[in-house]
mmCIF file of C-alpha atoms in Angstrom:
data_model
loop_
_atom_site.group_PDB
_atom_site.id
_atom_site.type_symbol
_atom_site.label_atom_id
_atom_site.label_comp_id
_atom_site.label_asym_id
_atom_site.label_seq_id
_atom_site.Cartn_x
_atom_site.Cartn_y
_atom_site.Cartn_z
ATOM 1 C CA UNK A 1 -4.610 -42.337 76.071
ATOM 2 C CA UNK A 2 -1.121 -42.914 74.694
ATOM 3 C CA UNK A 3 1.226 -39.949 75.164
ATOM 4 C CA UNK A 4 2.132 -38.226 71.884
ATOM 5 C CA UNK A 5 5.849 -38.616 71.115
ATOM 6 C CA UNK A 6 7.853 -37.744 68.049
ATOM 7 C CA UNK A 7 9.172 -40.864 66.370
ATOM 8 C CA UNK A 8 12.903 -40.975 65.662
ATOM 9 C CA UNK A 9 13.598 -40.213 61.977
ATOM 10 C CA UNK A 10 16.007 -43.174 62.006
ATOM 11 C CA UNK A 11 13.394 -45.726 63.070
ATOM 12 C CA UNK A 12 13.399 -48.745 60.767
ATOM 13 C CA UNK A 13 16.378 -47.520 58.722
ATOM 14 C CA UNK A 14 19.473 -49.744 58.366
ATOM 15 C CA UNK A 15 22.074 -48.393 60.770
ATOM 16 C CA UNK A 16 25.728 -47.984 59.826
ATOM 17 C CA UNK A 17 28.863 -47.031 61.715
ATOM 18 C CA UNK A 18 31.290 -45.191 59.427
ATOM 19 C CA UNK A 19 34.864 -44.927 60.728
ATOM 20 C CA UNK A 20 37.204 -42.527 58.918
ATOM 21 C CA UNK A 21 39.795 -40.022 60.171
ATOM 22 C CA UNK A 22 39.614 -37.777 57.088
ATOM 23 C CA UNK A 23 36.995 -35.251 58.208
ATOM 24 C CA UNK A 24 36.026 -34.179 54.676
ATOM 25 C CA UNK A 25 35.589 -37.746 53.450
ATOM 26 C CA UNK A 26 33.674 -38.637 56.619
ATOM 27 C CA UNK A 27 31.209 -35.782 56.071
ATOM 28 C CA UNK A 28 30.744 -36.751 52.424
ATOM 29 C CA UNK A 29 30.159 -40.412 53.264
ATOM 30 C CA UNK A 30 27.693 -39.576 55.997
ATOM 31 C CA UNK A 31 25.716 -37.227 53.780
ATOM 32 C CA UNK A 32 25.673 -39.638 50.842
ATOM 33 C CA UNK A 33 24.711 -42.688 52.878
ATOM 34 C CA UNK A 34 21.933 -40.822 54.656
ATOM 35 C CA UNK A 35 20.539 -39.859 51.247
ATOM 36 C CA UNK A 36 20.628 -43.565 50.374
ATOM 37 C CA UNK A 37 18.339 -44.262 53.319
ATOM 38 C CA UNK A 38 20.803 -45.288 56.031
ATOM 39 C CA UNK A 39 20.996 -44.038 59.595
ATOM 40 C CA UNK A 40 24.675 -43.181 60.065
ATOM 41 C CA UNK A 41 26.841 -42.874 63.166
ATOM 42 C CA UNK A 42 30.465 -41.823 62.769
ATOM 43 C CA UNK A 43 33.810 -42.268 64.533
ATOM 44 C CA UNK A 44 37.237 -40.834 63.738
ATOM 45 C CA UNK A 45 39.588 -42.978 65.848
ATOM 46 C CA UNK A 46 40.125 -46.656 66.483
ATOM 47 C CA UNK A 47 39.211 -46.559 70.189
ATOM 48 C CA UNK A 48 35.974 -44.609 69.620
ATOM 49 C CA UNK A 49 35.015 -46.948 66.773
ATOM 50 C CA UNK A 50 35.629 -49.988 68.948
ATOM 51 C CA UNK A 51 33.589 -48.553 71.813
ATOM 52 C CA UNK A 52 30.678 -47.628 69.529
ATOM 53 C CA UNK A 53 30.570 -50.950 67.666
ATOM 54 C CA UNK A 54 30.784 -52.914 70.907
ATOM 55 C CA UNK A 55 28.056 -50.950 72.666
ATOM 56 C CA UNK A 56 25.427 -50.506 69.935
ATOM 57 C CA UNK A 57 23.830 -52.724 67.270
ATOM 58 C CA UNK A 58 24.785 -51.928 63.668
ATOM 59 C CA UNK A 59 23.683 -53.484 60.410
ATOM 60 C CA UNK A 60 27.180 -52.907 58.986
ATOM 61 C CA UNK A 61 30.439 -51.064 59.692
ATOM 62 C CA UNK A 62 32.443 -49.119 57.102
ATOM 63 C CA UNK A 63 35.946 -49.149 58.571
ATOM 64 C CA UNK A 64 39.052 -47.286 57.422
ATOM 65 C CA UNK A 65 42.349 -49.076 57.990
ATOM 66 C CA UNK A 66 44.645 -46.184 58.888
ATOM 67 C CA UNK A 67 43.191 -44.749 62.095
ATOM 68 C CA UNK A 68 44.599 -42.915 65.118
ATOM 69 C CA UNK A 69 44.985 -44.973 68.273
ATOM 70 C CA UNK A 70 44.126 -48.438 66.953
ATOM 71 C CA UNK A 71 44.197 -49.328 63.275
ATOM 72 C CA UNK A 72 41.222 -50.801 61.470
ATOM 73 C CA UNK A 73 42.737 -54.294 61.403
ATOM 74 C CA UNK A 74 42.846 -54.399 65.199
ATOM 75 C CA UNK A 75 39.387 -52.846 65.544
ATOM 76 C CA UNK A 76 37.895 -55.521 63.290
ATOM 77 C CA UNK A 77 39.805 -58.341 64.967
ATOM 78 C CA UNK A 78 38.773 -57.187 68.442
ATOM 79 C CA UNK A 79 35.112 -56.950 67.415
ATOM 80 C CA UNK A 80 35.210 -60.518 66.130
ATOM 81 C CA UNK A 81 36.861 -61.770 69.316
ATOM 82 C CA UNK A 82 34.077 -60.074 71.292
ATOM 83 C CA UNK A 83 31.464 -61.904 69.257
ATOM 84 C CA UNK A 84 30.280 -58.927 67.191
ATOM 85 C CA UNK A 85 29.275 -60.420 63.829
ATOM 86 C CA UNK A 86 27.930 -57.421 61.893
ATOM 87 C CA UNK A 87 29.345 -57.121 58.331
ATOM 88 C CA UNK A 88 32.533 -55.047 58.099
ATOM 89 C CA UNK A 89 33.584 -53.313 54.888
ATOM 90 C CA UNK A 90 37.165 -52.058 55.143
ATOM 91 C CA UNK A 91 38.430 -48.975 53.309
ATOM 92 C CA UNK A 92 42.119 -48.433 52.646
ATOM 93 C CA UNK A 93 44.661 -46.609 50.528
ATOM 94 C CA UNK A 94 46.924 -49.679 50.849
ATOM 95 C CA UNK A 95 46.971 -51.529 47.548
ATOM 96 C CA UNK A 96 49.165 -54.561 48.294
ATOM 97 C CA UNK A 97 47.369 -57.886 48.125
ATOM 98 C CA UNK A 98 48.993 -58.799 51.445
ATOM 99 C CA UNK A 99 47.166 -55.894 53.114
ATOM 100 C CA UNK A 100 43.828 -57.056 51.743
ATOM 101 C CA UNK A 101 44.550 -60.569 52.959
ATOM 102 C CA UNK A 102 45.435 -59.175 56.384
ATOM 103 C CA UNK A 103 42.081 -57.385 56.578
ATOM 104 C CA UNK A 104 40.152 -60.513 55.618
ATOM 105 C CA UNK A 105 42.160 -62.566 58.106
ATOM 106 C CA UNK A 106 41.107 -60.131 60.843
ATOM 107 C CA UNK A 107 37.448 -60.829 60.060
ATOM 108 C CA UNK A 108 36.514 -58.226 57.429
ATOM 109 C CA UNK A 109 33.766 -59.255 55.023
ATOM 110 C CA UNK A 110 34.796 -57.047 52.100
ATOM 111 C CA UNK A 111 37.503 -54.607 51.064
ATOM 112 C CA UNK A 112 37.415 -51.400 48.997
ATOM 113 C CA UNK A 113 40.560 -49.571 47.903
ATOM 114 C CA UNK A 114 40.691 -45.753 47.879
ATOM 115 C CA UNK A 115 39.870 -43.841 45.792
ATOM 116 C CA UNK A 116 36.571 -45.631 45.236
ATOM 117 C CA UNK A 117 33.300 -44.910 43.488
ATOM 118 C CA UNK A 118 30.511 -44.092 45.931
ATOM 119 C CA UNK A 119 28.035 -46.153 43.916
ATOM 120 C CA UNK A 120 30.253 -49.209 44.343
ATOM 121 C CA UNK A 121 30.407 -48.625 48.100
ATOM 122 C CA UNK A 122 26.609 -48.543 48.304
ATOM 123 C CA UNK A 123 26.291 -51.663 46.135
ATOM 124 C CA UNK A 124 28.755 -53.553 48.323
ATOM 125 C CA UNK A 125 26.868 -52.510 51.469
ATOM 126 C CA UNK A 126 23.604 -53.725 49.964
ATOM 127 C CA UNK A 127 25.236 -57.062 49.108
ATOM 128 C CA UNK A 128 26.669 -57.437 52.615
ATOM 129 C CA UNK A 129 23.382 -56.709 54.366
ATOM 130 C CA UNK A 130 21.514 -59.086 52.022
ATOM 131 C CA UNK A 131 24.073 -61.770 52.827
ATOM 132 C CA UNK A 132 23.571 -61.164 56.557
ATOM 133 C CA UNK A 133 19.809 -61.570 56.190
ATOM 134 C CA UNK A 134 20.265 -64.803 54.238
ATOM 135 C CA UNK A 135 22.650 -66.136 56.885
ATOM 136 C CA UNK A 136 19.967 -65.502 59.469
ATOM 137 C CA UNK A 137 17.494 -67.643 57.545
ATOM 138 C CA UNK A 138 15.772 -64.942 55.494
ATOM 139 C CA UNK A 139 12.381 -63.496 56.247
ATOM 140 C CA UNK A 140 10.772 -65.296 59.208
ATOM 141 C CA UNK A 141 7.360 -66.946 58.989
ATOM 142 C CA UNK A 142 4.972 -64.778 60.997
ATOM 143 C CA UNK A 143 1.978 -67.066 60.550
ATOM 144 C CA UNK A 144 -1.233 -65.078 60.107
ATOM 145 C CA UNK A 145 0.476 -61.797 61.029
ATOM 146 C CA UNK A 146 1.090 -59.596 58.000
ATOM 147 C CA UNK A 147 2.996 -56.297 58.021
ATOM 148 C CA UNK A 148 2.906 -53.978 55.012
ATOM 149 C CA UNK A 149 5.303 -51.272 56.185
ATOM 150 C CA UNK A 150 5.017 -49.231 52.988
ATOM 151 C CA UNK A 151 1.224 -49.016 53.269
ATOM 152 C CA UNK A 152 1.403 -48.878 57.095
ATOM 153 C CA UNK A 153 -1.098 -51.742 57.287
ATOM 154 C CA UNK A 154 -0.964 -54.615 59.798
ATOM 155 C CA UNK A 155 -3.384 -57.539 59.749
ATOM 156 C CA UNK A 156 -3.773 -60.734 61.748
ATOM 157 C CA UNK A 157 -5.910 -63.219 59.932
ATOM 158 C CA UNK A 158 -8.799 -61.210 58.472
ATOM 159 C CA UNK A 159 -8.563 -58.525 61.170
ATOM 160 C CA UNK A 160 -6.965 -55.190 60.317
ATOM 161 C CA UNK A 161 -5.126 -53.671 63.288
ATOM 162 C CA UNK A 162 -4.605 -49.955 63.729
ATOM 163 C CA UNK A 163 -1.141 -49.078 65.043
ATOM 164 C CA UNK A 164 0.550 -45.779 65.754
ATOM 165 C CA UNK A 165 3.806 -44.964 63.964
ATOM 166 C CA UNK A 166 5.780 -45.844 67.096
ATOM 167 C CA UNK A 167 3.952 -49.138 67.627
ATOM 168 C CA UNK A 168 4.546 -50.082 63.995
ATOM 169 C CA UNK A 169 8.267 -49.289 64.283
ATOM 170 C CA UNK A 170 8.575 -51.507 67.382
ATOM 171 C CA UNK A 171 6.668 -54.322 65.674
ATOM 172 C CA UNK A 172 8.794 -54.101 62.521
ATOM 173 C CA UNK A 173 12.013 -54.467 64.502
ATOM 174 C CA UNK A 174 10.648 -57.404 66.508
ATOM 175 C CA UNK A 175 9.348 -59.045 63.314
ATOM 176 C CA UNK A 176 12.677 -58.635 61.526
ATOM 177 C CA UNK A 177 14.300 -60.604 64.368
ATOM 178 C CA UNK A 178 11.429 -63.060 64.937
ATOM 179 C CA UNK A 179 12.629 -65.983 67.012
ATOM 180 C CA UNK A 180 15.541 -63.945 68.413
ATOM 181 C CA UNK A 181 15.690 -61.669 71.414
ATOM 182 C CA UNK A 182 15.739 -57.915 70.832
ATOM 183 C CA UNK A 183 17.088 -56.122 73.877
ATOM 184 C CA UNK A 184 15.360 -53.200 75.518
ATOM 185 C CA UNK A 185 18.473 -51.111 74.868
ATOM 186 C CA UNK A 186 18.344 -51.831 71.140
ATOM 187 C CA UNK A 187 14.633 -51.063 70.894
ATOM 188 C CA UNK A 188 15.136 -47.823 72.786
ATOM 189 C CA UNK A 189 18.137 -46.844 70.658
ATOM 190 C CA UNK A 190 16.667 -47.794 67.282
ATOM 191 C CA UNK A 191 13.107 -46.537 67.798
ATOM 192 C CA UNK A 192 13.399 -43.610 70.196
ATOM 193 C CA UNK A 193 16.890 -42.502 69.150
ATOM 194 C CA UNK A 194 20.100 -41.717 70.984
ATOM 195 C CA UNK A 195 18.796 -38.342 72.211
ATOM 196 C CA UNK A 196 15.900 -39.854 74.184
ATOM 197 C CA UNK A 197 16.372 -39.183 77.901
ATOM 198 C CA UNK A 198 13.089 -40.471 79.325
ATOM 199 C CA UNK A 199 12.354 -43.707 81.149
ATOM 200 C CA UNK A 200 13.535 -46.942 79.486
ATOM 201 C CA UNK A 201 10.233 -48.446 80.692
ATOM 202 C CA UNK A 202 8.632 -46.792 77.671
ATOM 203 C CA UNK A 203 9.690 -49.899 75.707
ATOM 204 C CA UNK A 204 7.630 -52.137 78.015
ATOM 205 C CA UNK A 205 4.703 -49.743 77.693
ATOM 206 C CA UNK A 206 4.698 -49.983 73.893
ATOM 207 C CA UNK A 207 5.148 -53.744 73.900
ATOM 208 C CA UNK A 208 2.070 -53.812 76.155
ATOM 209 C CA UNK A 209 0.128 -51.754 73.604
ATOM 210 C CA UNK A 210 1.110 -54.245 70.871
ATOM 211 C CA UNK A 211 0.110 -57.251 72.954
ATOM 212 C CA UNK A 212 -3.351 -55.828 73.631
ATOM 213 C CA UNK A 213 -3.893 -55.104 69.947
ATOM 214 C CA UNK A 214 -2.295 -58.196 68.397
ATOM 215 C CA UNK A 215 -2.796 -61.109 70.790
ATOM 216 C CA UNK A 216 -6.015 -63.080 71.020
ATOM 217 C CA UNK A 217 -7.714 -63.570 74.422
ATOM 218 C CA UNK A 218 -6.785 -67.007 75.706
ATOM 219 C CA UNK A 219 -4.436 -67.618 72.796
ATOM 220 C CA UNK A 220 -0.664 -68.174 72.880
ATOM 221 C CA UNK A 221 1.498 -65.073 73.400
ATOM 222 C CA UNK A 222 2.818 -63.430 70.258
ATOM 223 C CA UNK A 223 5.512 -61.361 72.010
ATOM 224 C CA UNK A 224 7.445 -63.083 74.774
ATOM 225 C CA UNK A 225 9.335 -61.279 77.539
ATOM 226 C CA UNK A 226 12.858 -62.590 78.129
ATOM 227 C CA UNK A 227 13.376 -61.529 81.703
ATOM 228 C CA UNK A 228 16.202 -59.079 82.237
ATOM 229 C CA UNK A 229 17.030 -58.930 78.520
ATOM 230 C CA UNK A 230 14.218 -57.884 76.189
ATOM 231 C CA UNK A 231 11.482 -59.246 73.969
ATOM 232 C CA UNK A 232 11.046 -61.842 71.257
ATOM 233 C CA UNK A 233 8.314 -62.133 68.662
ATOM 234 C CA UNK A 234 7.454 -65.812 68.408
ATOM 235 C CA UNK A 235 7.648 -67.076 64.801
ATOM 236 C CA UNK A 236 4.835 -69.276 63.487
#
């Protein structure tokens, strides 16, 4: 029997890193973005932002320019040099065109000048994450595997497959990246949450559950293990 575990409330939600040294604005942004359906991590200095965005996967970063320690320009530039390609939306009180150009030259994807309308921020984030999905080739072809996350229904061919909430969350993340490796660390972080302190082997356990339920005896594997890295759902 599978052990009962509480699923992370952030599972399946787009994950943002919001970097801002104004504590009041940071609280307001976090609260508003969480109400919009995002999972939000925060940082208040350049070094902590750089460490967080280097170590963890984010769907987008909202990055203030004027930060203690390292400014937002350098944070963004360093992330790009390290190969981190998540969309970056820079926030700044600087209004000169030269400053906006500097941000874009450091690898920012978009720029929003303070004070800004929160609705515009959300719209720009939606546009950036849509653009990222399109750049990755859009929704992958999963063959006869169908996932209706809203109805919590998974089918393969004409067979309906019963999954637990945790199994479904793991499958959704693998399916969203079909054809690309998802690391164990990312699965653990996104599905179980940052507060989980149990064995990281729990990821392998749940991938095993999915294989037994989804793969056909004698058929090709649906989920491939990439040794020492993670797992990949094979596209059709």
